[in-house]
Each structure stands twice: as C-alpha cells, then as structure tokens.
Coordinates of C-alpha atoms in Angstrom, one line a residue:
M4 CA 0.0 0.1 0.0
I5 CA 3.1 2.4 0.8
R6 CA 4.2 1.9 -2.8
V7 CA 1.6 4.4 -4.0
L8 CA 3.4 7.2 -2.3
S9 CA 6.1 7.0 -4.6
N10 CA 4.1 9.1 -6.9
R11 CA 5.2 12.3 -5.6
T12 CA 2.0 14.4 -6.7
Y13 CA -0.1 11.9 -4.8
A14 CA 2.2 11.8 -1.8
T15 CA 2.0 15.7 -1.5
L16 CA -1.8 15.6 -1.8
F17 CA -2.0 12.8 0.7
T18 CA 0.1 14.6 3.0
A19 CA -2.3 17.6 2.6
Q20 CA -5.1 15.4 3.6
V21 CA -3.6 14.0 6.6
V22 CA -2.6 17.2 7.9
A23 CA -6.1 19.0 7.3
L24 CA -7.8 15.8 9.0
L25 CA -5.6 16.4 12.0
G26 CA -6.4 20.2 12.2
T27 CA -10.1 19.2 11.9
G28 CA -9.8 16.7 14.6
L29 CA -8.4 19.2 17.1
M30 CA -11.2 21.8 15.9
T31 CA -14.0 19.2 16.6
I32 CA -12.7 18.8 20.4
A33 CA -12.2 22.6 20.8
L34 CA -15.5 23.3 19.6
S35 CA -17.1 21.0 21.9
L36 CA -15.2 22.6 24.7
L37 CA -16.3 26.0 23.3
A38 CA -20.1 25.0 23.1
Y39 CA -20.0 23.8 26.7
D40 CA -18.2 27.3 27.7
L41 CA -21.0 29.1 25.9
A42 CA -24.1 26.9 26.5
G43 CA -23.2 24.7 29.7
D44 CA -25.6 21.8 29.8
A45 CA -27.3 22.7 26.6
A46 CA -23.9 22.0 24.7
G47 CA -25.1 18.8 23.5
A48 CA -28.1 20.4 21.6
V49 CA -25.4 22.9 20.3
L50 CA -23.3 20.5 18.8
G51 CA -26.3 18.7 17.5
T52 CA -27.6 21.6 15.6
A53 CA -23.8 22.1 14.3
L54 CA -23.7 18.6 13.0
T55 CA -27.1 19.1 11.4
I56 CA -26.0 22.2 9.8
K57 CA -22.8 20.3 8.5
M58 CA -25.0 17.7 6.7
V59 CA -27.4 20.2 5.2
S60 CA -24.5 22.2 3.8
Y61 CA -22.9 19.1 2.4
V62 CA -26.3 17.6 0.9
G63 CA -27.5 21.2 -0.5
L64 CA -24.5 22.9 -1.4
S65 CA -21.9 20.1 -2.8
P66 CA -23.7 19.8 -6.2
V67 CA -24.1 23.7 -6.3
L68 CA -20.4 24.5 -5.7
A69 CA -19.4 21.4 -8.2
A70 CA -21.3 23.5 -10.8
I71 CA -19.9 26.8 -9.9
A72 CA -16.4 25.5 -9.9
E73 CA -16.4 23.5 -13.2
R74 CA -14.7 26.1 -15.0
L75 CA -12.1 27.0 -12.4
P76 CA -8.5 25.2 -11.9
R77 CA -8.6 22.6 -9.4
K78 CA -5.9 24.4 -7.4
V79 CA -7.9 27.5 -7.1
V80 CA -11.1 25.6 -5.7
M81 CA -8.8 23.7 -3.3
I82 CA -6.6 26.4 -2.0
G83 CA -9.3 28.9 -1.9
A84 CA -11.5 26.2 0.3
D85 CA -8.7 25.6 2.6
L86 CA -8.0 29.4 3.2
V87 CA -11.6 29.9 4.0
R88 CA -11.6 27.2 6.4
A89 CA -8.6 28.5 8.0
A90 CA -10.1 32.0 8.3
V91 CA -13.2 30.6 9.9
A92 CA -11.0 28.5 12.7
L93 CA -9.3 31.8 13.2
A94 CA -12.4 33.5 14.1
L95 CA -13.9 30.6 16.2
P96 CA -11.9 31.4 19.5
F97 CA -13.6 35.1 19.3
V98 CA -17.3 34.0 19.0
T99 CA -19.4 35.3 22.0
G100 CA -22.7 33.6 20.9
V101 CA -24.0 30.4 19.9
W102 CA -25.5 31.6 17.1
Q103 CA -22.1 32.8 15.9
I104 CA -21.1 29.1 16.2
Y105 CA -23.7 28.3 13.8
V106 CA -22.9 30.7 11.1
L107 CA -19.2 30.1 11.1
I108 CA -19.9 26.2 11.1
L109 CA -22.0 26.8 8.0
L110 CA -19.1 28.7 6.2
L111 CA -16.7 26.2 7.1
Q112 CA -18.7 23.3 6.2
T113 CA -19.6 25.1 2.8
A114 CA -15.8 25.4 2.0
S115 CA -15.5 21.6 3.1
A116 CA -18.2 20.8 0.6
S117 CA -16.2 22.5 -2.2
F118 CA -12.7 21.0 -1.3
T119 CA -13.7 17.3 -0.5
P120 CA -15.3 16.3 -4.1
A121 CA -12.8 18.4 -5.9
F122 CA -10.0 16.5 -3.9
Q123 CA -11.5 13.2 -4.4
A124 CA -12.2 13.7 -8.3
T125 CA -8.5 14.8 -8.8
I126 CA -6.9 11.5 -7.6
P127 CA -8.1 9.2 -10.2
D128 CA -6.1 11.6 -12.8
V129 CA -3.2 11.6 -10.8
L130 CA -3.1 7.7 -10.4
P131 CA -4.7 6.3 -13.5
D132 CA -3.3 2.8 -12.8
E133 CA -6.3 0.8 -11.0
D134 CA -4.2 -0.8 -8.3
D135 CA -2.6 2.4 -7.5
Y136 CA -6.0 4.2 -7.2
T137 CA -7.3 1.4 -4.9
Q138 CA -4.4 1.6 -2.6
A139 CA -5.0 5.3 -2.6
L140 CA -8.4 4.8 -1.4
S141 CA -7.4 2.5 1.3
L142 CA -4.8 5.1 2.5
S143 CA -7.4 7.6 2.5
R144 CA -9.7 5.5 4.7
L145 CA -6.7 4.9 6.9
A146 CA -6.2 8.3 7.2
Y147 CA -9.7 9.2 8.5
D148 CA -9.4 6.3 11.0
L149 CA -6.1 7.3 12.1
E150 CA -7.4 11.0 12.7
N151 CA -10.3 9.6 15.0
L152 CA -7.6 7.8 16.9
L153 CA -4.8 10.4 17.2
S154 CA -6.8 13.7 17.4
P155 CA -8.1 13.2 20.8
T156 CA -4.6 12.1 22.2
V157 CA -2.9 14.9 20.4
A158 CA -5.4 17.4 21.6
A159 CA -5.2 16.0 25.4
M160 CA -1.3 16.5 25.3
L161 CA -1.9 20.1 24.2
L162 CA -4.5 20.7 26.7
L163 CA -1.8 20.1 29.3
V164 CA 0.0 23.2 28.5
I165 CA -2.6 25.6 26.5
S166 CA -6.3 26.3 26.8
F167 CA -8.7 24.9 24.4
H168 CA -8.7 28.2 22.2
G169 CA -5.0 27.2 21.5
L170 CA -6.5 24.2 19.6
F171 CA -8.0 26.3 17.0
V172 CA -4.5 27.6 16.2
G173 CA -3.7 24.2 15.3
T174 CA -6.5 23.8 13.0
V175 CA -5.5 27.2 11.1
I176 CA -2.1 25.6 10.7
G177 CA -3.3 22.3 9.4
F178 CA -5.5 24.2 6.7
L179 CA -2.5 26.7 5.9
V180 CA 0.0 23.8 5.4
S181 CA -2.7 21.9 3.4
A182 CA -3.3 25.0 0.9
A183 CA 0.8 25.2 0.6
L184 CA 1.0 21.5 -0.2
V185 CA -1.7 21.8 -2.7
A186 CA 0.0 24.9 -4.3
R187 CA 3.2 22.9 -4.7
S188 CA 1.8 19.8 -6.1
A189 CA 1.8 19.3 -9.9
L190 CA -2.0 18.7 -10.7
P191 CA -3.1 17.3 -14.1
D192 CA -5.3 19.7 -16.0
R193 CA -9.0 19.1 -15.9
R194 CA -10.0 17.3 -18.8
R195 CA -13.1 19.4 -20.3
S196 CA -15.6 18.4 -22.9
G197 CA -15.9 20.6 -25.9
E198 CA -19.3 22.0 -25.5
K199 CA -20.2 24.8 -23.0
R200 CA -23.0 23.6 -20.6
S201 CA -25.4 25.7 -19.0
F202 CA -25.5 25.9 -15.3
R203 CA -28.4 23.9 -15.0
D204 CA -27.1 21.2 -16.8
R205 CA -23.7 21.5 -14.8
L206 CA -25.9 21.6 -11.3
T207 CA -27.8 18.3 -12.4
R208 CA -25.3 16.5 -14.3
G209 CA -23.4 14.4 -11.5
S210 CA -26.6 13.4 -10.0
R211 CA -28.3 12.2 -13.3
I212 CA -25.2 10.3 -14.2
Y213 CA -25.3 8.9 -10.8
L214 CA -29.0 7.9 -10.6
A215 CA -28.9 6.6 -14.2
T216 CA -26.0 3.9 -13.4
P217 CA -27.3 0.7 -12.0
R218 CA -24.0 0.3 -9.8
L219 CA -24.3 3.6 -8.4
R220 CA -27.9 3.4 -7.6
G221 CA -26.9 0.1 -5.7
L222 CA -23.8 2.2 -4.1
L223 CA -26.1 4.5 -2.8
S224 CA -28.3 1.8 -1.3
L225 CA -25.3 0.4 0.6
N226 CA -24.4 4.0 1.6
M227 CA -27.7 3.9 3.6
T228 CA -26.8 0.6 5.1
A229 CA -23.4 1.8 6.2
A230 CA -25.1 4.9 7.5
A231 CA -27.7 3.1 9.6
I232 CA -25.6 1.0 11.4
S233 CA -22.6 3.2 12.0
A234 CA -24.9 6.1 13.0
F235 CA -26.0 4.0 15.9
V236 CA -22.4 3.3 16.7
L237 CA -21.4 7.0 16.8
V238 CA -24.6 8.4 18.5
N239 CA -25.1 5.9 21.2
S240 CA -21.9 4.1 21.9
V241 CA -21.6 7.0 24.8
V242 CA -25.0 5.9 26.5
L243 CA -24.0 2.1 26.1
V244 CA -20.6 2.4 27.6
R245 CA -21.5 5.1 30.1
A246 CA -25.0 4.5 31.5
D247 CA -25.1 0.6 30.5
Y248 CA -22.0 -0.8 31.2
G249 CA -21.2 1.9 33.8
L250 CA -17.8 2.6 32.7
G251 CA -15.7 6.0 32.2
E252 CA -14.7 8.0 29.5
R253 CA -11.4 6.1 28.9
A254 CA -13.8 2.8 28.1
L255 CA -15.7 5.1 25.6
G256 CA -12.3 5.9 23.8
I257 CA -11.5 2.0 23.8
A258 CA -15.0 1.2 22.2
M259 CA -14.5 3.8 19.5
A260 CA -10.7 2.7 19.0
A261 CA -12.3 -0.8 18.6
F262 CA -14.6 0.3 15.7
G263 CA -11.9 2.1 14.1
G264 CA -9.3 -0.5 14.5
G265 CA -11.6 -2.9 12.4
S266 CA -12.2 -0.3 10.0
M267 CA -8.2 0.3 9.5
L268 CA -8.0 -3.7 9.3
A269 CA -10.2 -3.5 6.1
A270 CA -8.6 -0.8 4.7
M271 CA -5.3 -2.7 4.7
L272 CA -6.8 -5.9 3.5
L273 CA -8.9 -4.4 0.6
P274 CA -6.4 -3.8 -2.1
R275 CA -5.3 -7.2 -2.3
L276 CA -8.8 -8.6 -2.1
L277 CA -10.0 -6.4 -4.8
R278 CA -7.5 -7.8 -7.2
R279 CA -9.2 -11.1 -7.2
M280 CA -13.1 -9.9 -6.4
R281 CA -15.4 -7.5 -8.1
E282 CA -16.5 -4.5 -6.0
R283 CA -20.1 -6.1 -5.7
D284 CA -18.8 -9.3 -4.6
V285 CA -17.1 -7.4 -1.4
M286 CA -19.5 -4.9 -0.6
L287 CA -22.6 -6.6 -0.6
P288 CA -21.7 -9.7 1.6
S289 CA -20.1 -7.1 3.9
A290 CA -23.3 -5.1 3.9
I291 CA -25.3 -8.4 4.8
I292 CA -22.9 -9.4 7.5
L293 CA -23.0 -5.8 9.1
T294 CA -26.9 -5.7 9.1
A295 CA -27.2 -9.3 10.4
L296 CA -24.6 -8.4 13.2
A297 CA -26.6 -5.3 14.2
L298 CA -29.7 -7.1 14.3
A299 CA -28.4 -9.9 16.3
F300 CA -26.7 -7.6 18.9
A301 CA -30.2 -5.6 19.2
V302 CA -32.0 -8.9 20.0
L303 CA -29.2 -9.4 22.5
I304 CA -29.5 -6.3 24.4
R305 CA -33.3 -6.1 24.1
D306 CA -33.8 -7.0 27.7
S307 CA -30.7 -5.2 28.8
A308 CA -28.7 -8.4 28.6
L309 CA -25.4 -7.0 27.9
P310 CA -22.7 -9.3 26.5
P311 CA -19.4 -9.4 28.4
W312 CA -17.2 -6.2 27.7
W313 CA -14.6 -8.1 25.4
L314 CA -17.2 -9.5 23.3
F315 CA -18.9 -6.0 22.9
L316 CA -15.5 -4.9 21.8
L317 CA -15.0 -7.7 19.3
V318 CA -18.6 -6.9 17.9
W319 CA -17.8 -3.1 17.5
A320 CA -14.4 -4.2 15.8
V321 CA -16.2 -6.6 13.2
M322 CA -18.6 -3.9 12.3
G323 CA -16.0 -1.2 11.8
L324 CA -14.6 -4.0 9.3
F325 CA -17.5 -4.5 7.4
Y326 CA -18.5 -0.7 7.4
S327 CA -15.2 0.1 5.9
A328 CA -15.5 -2.7 3.3
I329 CA -18.7 -1.3 2.1
L330 CA -17.3 2.3 1.7
T331 CA -13.8 2.1 0.7
P332 CA -14.5 0.8 -2.9
A333 CA -16.9 3.3 -3.6
G334 CA -14.2 5.5 -5.4
R335 CA -13.5 2.8 -7.8
L336 CA -17.3 2.6 -8.9
L337 CA -17.5 6.1 -9.5
R338 CA -14.2 6.3 -11.5
V339 CA -15.6 3.6 -13.8
S340 CA -19.1 5.1 -14.2
A341 CA -18.0 8.6 -15.7
H342 CA -15.4 10.1 -18.1
S343 CA -12.7 12.3 -16.4
E344 CA -14.5 15.6 -17.4
D345 CA -17.4 14.2 -15.3
G346 CA -15.5 13.3 -12.5
P347 CA -15.9 16.3 -10.2
A348 CA -19.7 16.3 -11.0
I349 CA -20.1 12.5 -10.1
F350 CA -17.9 12.8 -6.8
A351 CA -20.1 15.8 -5.9
A352 CA -23.1 13.8 -6.1
Q353 CA -21.8 10.9 -4.1
F354 CA -20.7 13.4 -1.5
A355 CA -24.1 14.8 -1.3
L356 CA -26.4 11.7 -1.6
S357 CA -24.2 9.8 0.9
H358 CA -24.2 12.6 3.5
A359 CA -28.2 12.7 2.7
C360 CA -28.2 9.1 4.2
W361 CA -26.4 10.5 7.3
L362 CA -28.9 13.2 7.7
V363 CA -31.6 10.6 8.2
T364 CA -30.0 8.1 10.1
Y365 CA -28.0 10.5 12.8
P366 CA -31.5 11.8 14.0
L367 CA -33.1 8.6 13.8
A368 CA -30.3 6.9 16.1
G369 CA -30.8 9.7 18.5
W370 CA -34.5 10.0 18.7
V371 CA -35.5 6.5 18.6
G372 CA -32.8 5.6 21.2
Q373 CA -34.1 8.5 23.5
V374 CA -37.5 7.5 23.1
A375 CA -37.6 3.8 22.8
G376 CA -34.5 2.5 24.0
L377 CA -31.1 1.3 22.5
A378 CA -32.4 -1.9 21.4
V379 CA -35.4 -0.6 19.5
A380 CA -33.0 1.9 17.9
L381 CA -30.7 -0.3 16.6
M382 CA -33.4 -2.8 15.6
V383 CA -35.0 0.1 13.3
L384 CA -31.8 1.0 11.9
G385 CA -30.8 -2.5 11.4
L386 CA -34.2 -3.3 9.2
L387 CA -33.3 0.2 7.5
G388 CA -29.7 -1.3 6.6
A389 CA -31.5 -4.5 5.5
L390 CA -33.8 -2.7 3.1
G391 CA -30.7 -1.1 1.8
V392 CA -29.0 -4.2 1.2
L393 CA -32.3 -5.6 -0.6
V394 CA -32.7 -2.6 -2.7
A395 CA -28.9 -2.9 -3.7
I396 CA -29.4 -6.4 -4.9
W397 CA -32.3 -5.5 -6.8
L398 CA -30.7 -2.2 -8.5
W399 CA -27.1 -3.4 -8.9
P400 CA -27.3 -6.8 -11.2
A401 CA -25.0 -9.4 -10.7
Q402 CA -23.7 -9.0 -14.4
G403 CA -24.0 -12.7 -14.8
E404 CA -24.6 -12.3 -18.6
R405 CA -22.1 -10.9 -21.1
V406 CA -24.2 -8.1 -22.5
I407 CA -26.7 -6.1 -20.5
E408 CA -29.4 -3.7 -22.0
H409 CA -29.3 -0.2 -20.4
S410 CA -31.1 3.1 -20.6
H411 CA -30.1 6.6 -19.7
P412 CA -33.3 8.3 -20.8
D413 CA -32.5 11.6 -18.9
L414 CA -28.8 12.1 -20.0
S415 CA -27.7 15.0 -22.4
P416 CA -26.5 13.8 -26.0
D417 CA -23.0 15.0 -25.2
H418 CA -22.4 12.4 -22.4
P419 CA -20.3 9.4 -23.3
H420 CA -22.8 6.9 -22.4
M421 CA -25.2 8.5 -24.9
K422 CA -22.9 8.3 -28.0
A423 CA -23.8 6.1 -30.7
H424 CA -21.7 3.1 -31.7
H425 CA -20.2 4.8 -34.9
G426 CA -20.3 8.3 -33.8
H427 CA -23.5 9.2 -35.9
G428 CA -25.9 10.8 -33.3
Y429 CA -27.1 9.1 -30.4
H430 CA -29.7 7.1 -29.0
H431 CA -31.4 6.6 -25.4
A432 CA -31.3 2.4 -25.2
H433 CA -27.9 1.0 -26.1
V434 CA -25.6 -2.0 -25.0
F435 CA -23.2 -2.2 -22.4
V436 CA -20.4 -5.0 -22.5
I437 CA -18.6 -6.7 -19.9
D438 CA -15.2 -7.2 -20.1
D439 CA -12.9 -10.1 -19.0
E440 CA -12.4 -8.5 -15.6
H441 CA -16.2 -7.9 -15.0
R442 CA -16.1 -4.3 -15.8
V443 CA -19.2 -2.8 -17.6
W444 CA -18.5 -0.6 -20.5
P445 CA -20.5 1.3 -23.1
T446 CA -20.0 0.2 -26.5
H447 CA -18.9 3.6 -27.6
G448 CA -15.6 4.0 -29.3

C-alpha cells in the first residue's frame, strides 16, 4: 500500500489530506469545549445543531459548488477552500454567542463541501492505474481512521499546556499547510468536454449520471446501510458504555478505537482482495454481515442483557471492518462510471447523496434511542440497513450475462454513455459490454 506514495504528486496531496484531517480533529474537540463554555448543559443541543448544519450544507451545497467550480482550475478551488476554512477556524475563538458558532460552521462546511469532492475527483487522474488508485482509497480510509484515534490524543497532550482556544490555532496551521502543499503539487489539467454547458446542466449532471447508472444506484443503497449501522455506533456508543456498562470516558475511547481498528484492518486488506474480486462481491456480503450483526446485537440487548465487555469490543471491531469494506471501494465504482470531465460532478453527487443518508440516520439513532431505548433504535436502523441491502441487490445486477441492455433516458446527448456506436448521433437505449475483468463499459468508441 505504501508503494503508491512513490508518486510525488499523490504523496503531496495525501500529506495535505492528513494534515487537514488532524487540524479538523483538533477543531472538533475545541468546538465541543467552546460549546460547553457558552451553553453549559445545553452543549449537546448546540453540537447536534452544528452537526445538522454540516450535513445540510454537504447535501444542499456540494452539487451547486461543483457546478460553479467546473470552469475553475483545481488548485484555485482547493486552495481557496483551505484558506476559507483557516479563516473560519481563526475566528472561532472570538465568538461570544451560540448563533455565531452556527454561522461559522456553515461557512466552514460550505468550504469543505467544495474541497472534498474536488480533491476526490483529482486522485483518479493523478493515479490512472487501477491498483494504485485502490491503494490510494485504502490509504484515505486509514487517514480518516487514524485521525479519529490520534486527534483526541494530540488534543489531550496540548491541553496540558494551553487552553482549548489554542487548539483552533492548530486547526488554522493544518489548513494553511494543506493549502501550501496543494499549491506546490503538479496537478494534471482538468479534462473538459468541448461543449459549453448551462449552469442548470452542470448543477444536475452529476446526480443524473449517478442515478442513471445501476452500480451507483446500488452504491447509494449500500451507503444507506453503512450510515444506518454506523450512526448507531457514533451516536449511542456513549450511552452503552457510560450508562449501561457503567464505565468511564476512557472505556468510550477504547470502544471507538475498536470500531476504528476494525475499519483500518479492512482498509489494509482490501487492495489485495479487490485484485481478485469484483467490488459488488465485496460490498454486498459485507453489508449483509454488518446488518445481520447489528440485528443480532439488538436482540441480545433488548432485555438489558449486555454481553461481556470483551465481546462488545469484538462486535464493534467486526462492525467497523465490514463498514469500511462497504465504503472504501466506492471510489472505484465512481471512477469507471463517468469520463474524466464528469469526475468532479459525479464525486460531488456521491458526496451529497451519501451525506443525505447520514442526515436521515443520525437523528433517527438519537431520537429513537431516547424515546424507545437502544435495542429498538438498533433494530430500526438494522431493518433500514437490511432494506438498503435488498434494494442494492435489486438495482445492481450481478452481471452474470455478457451483455446488458441499459438505458439513460435523461442524459444530455453529449454524455459519453449516450454516443452511438459509430459516432452518428445518439440513442437512449444502448448496449453495455462486460470485459474479462467483469467491468461494464458502454460500446462507444
């Protein structure tokens, strides 16, 4: 997996991602302490509202920003977003009211909704080799998991010598270093289609391609499965550990480390596994196992019959493993589902649609857990995850045949999927051919 870092451009971008993630992790902890400083016991409500603002901005603004940025150089988009995020982090220590937190979080997440899809769409062009790109996806997953593990540790060490306001300085430094690294990287030019598109076409293009592609409709269903189960873990682990097991803050850290450790293990195993198996054959069984495990755990705790602590940690680790096995290969599916000029649009669509799943499952995990208990909440989320699996099986064909009839009735004529076989116009119904590696390709030249 480390071999892919020999690509200097990718190594620079990956370093920028890691530094920015560490800064974001420090800001998350500092923001929690700031919310408590301003709102006291109502800090949870403040953070919940901030999280909702984050998801709404991701879902609503990501496609809009991608459409606006389509004609801009990649570096301008990513560096500009990093500078905005640094400015917001610099302003956070000076807020005096909760409403100011909400405004700054909206600005921060708007910048992130611009940066992240642009960054994700750049990597396939930097790493055209499929094995290299798969390793990059796994490294990205490891970076997110390591951030979840390391940021609290770094923050705890810094808080021994500085106030929590100083953590925001670390966030500012992280975003500025990220911007500097992006500036020095040699990014490939964005490939553009020859035709100038209207803003409306650019705005809806990514979602139209996404929702017209069977494998991506299946991916969206599996996103819902992953979001349903992991939302319970992220929202209700604290209740399970502190209230039901009666353990302390350190135990909560261990529980989340178990989930993150399982996710990291999957990220390390997947590059080799995906050389021998199709994405569907990895993602669907992982979703089935994750859902079954969640439902079984819900039945186990329905009468407050908690399993031994070691078994709980094992369940969380296994759930983290299969959660990561669902999400990590997603970039490969996006990559083969659109030509390079449509990459930013389709990555923005995945960013928005996947976070829409979180927008549903986060409040569901919290509200049902509070009203009806954790067992019922996990049962409801597990059933939602099972529904996602069934819909994915239905929408994402197993591709057992060599040729699949396929239709894109709502795509514009210039999209590569809509080209005729010999370049003489286009038609809506056309044939996809499956190659020897079980990938589906349109039959245009």
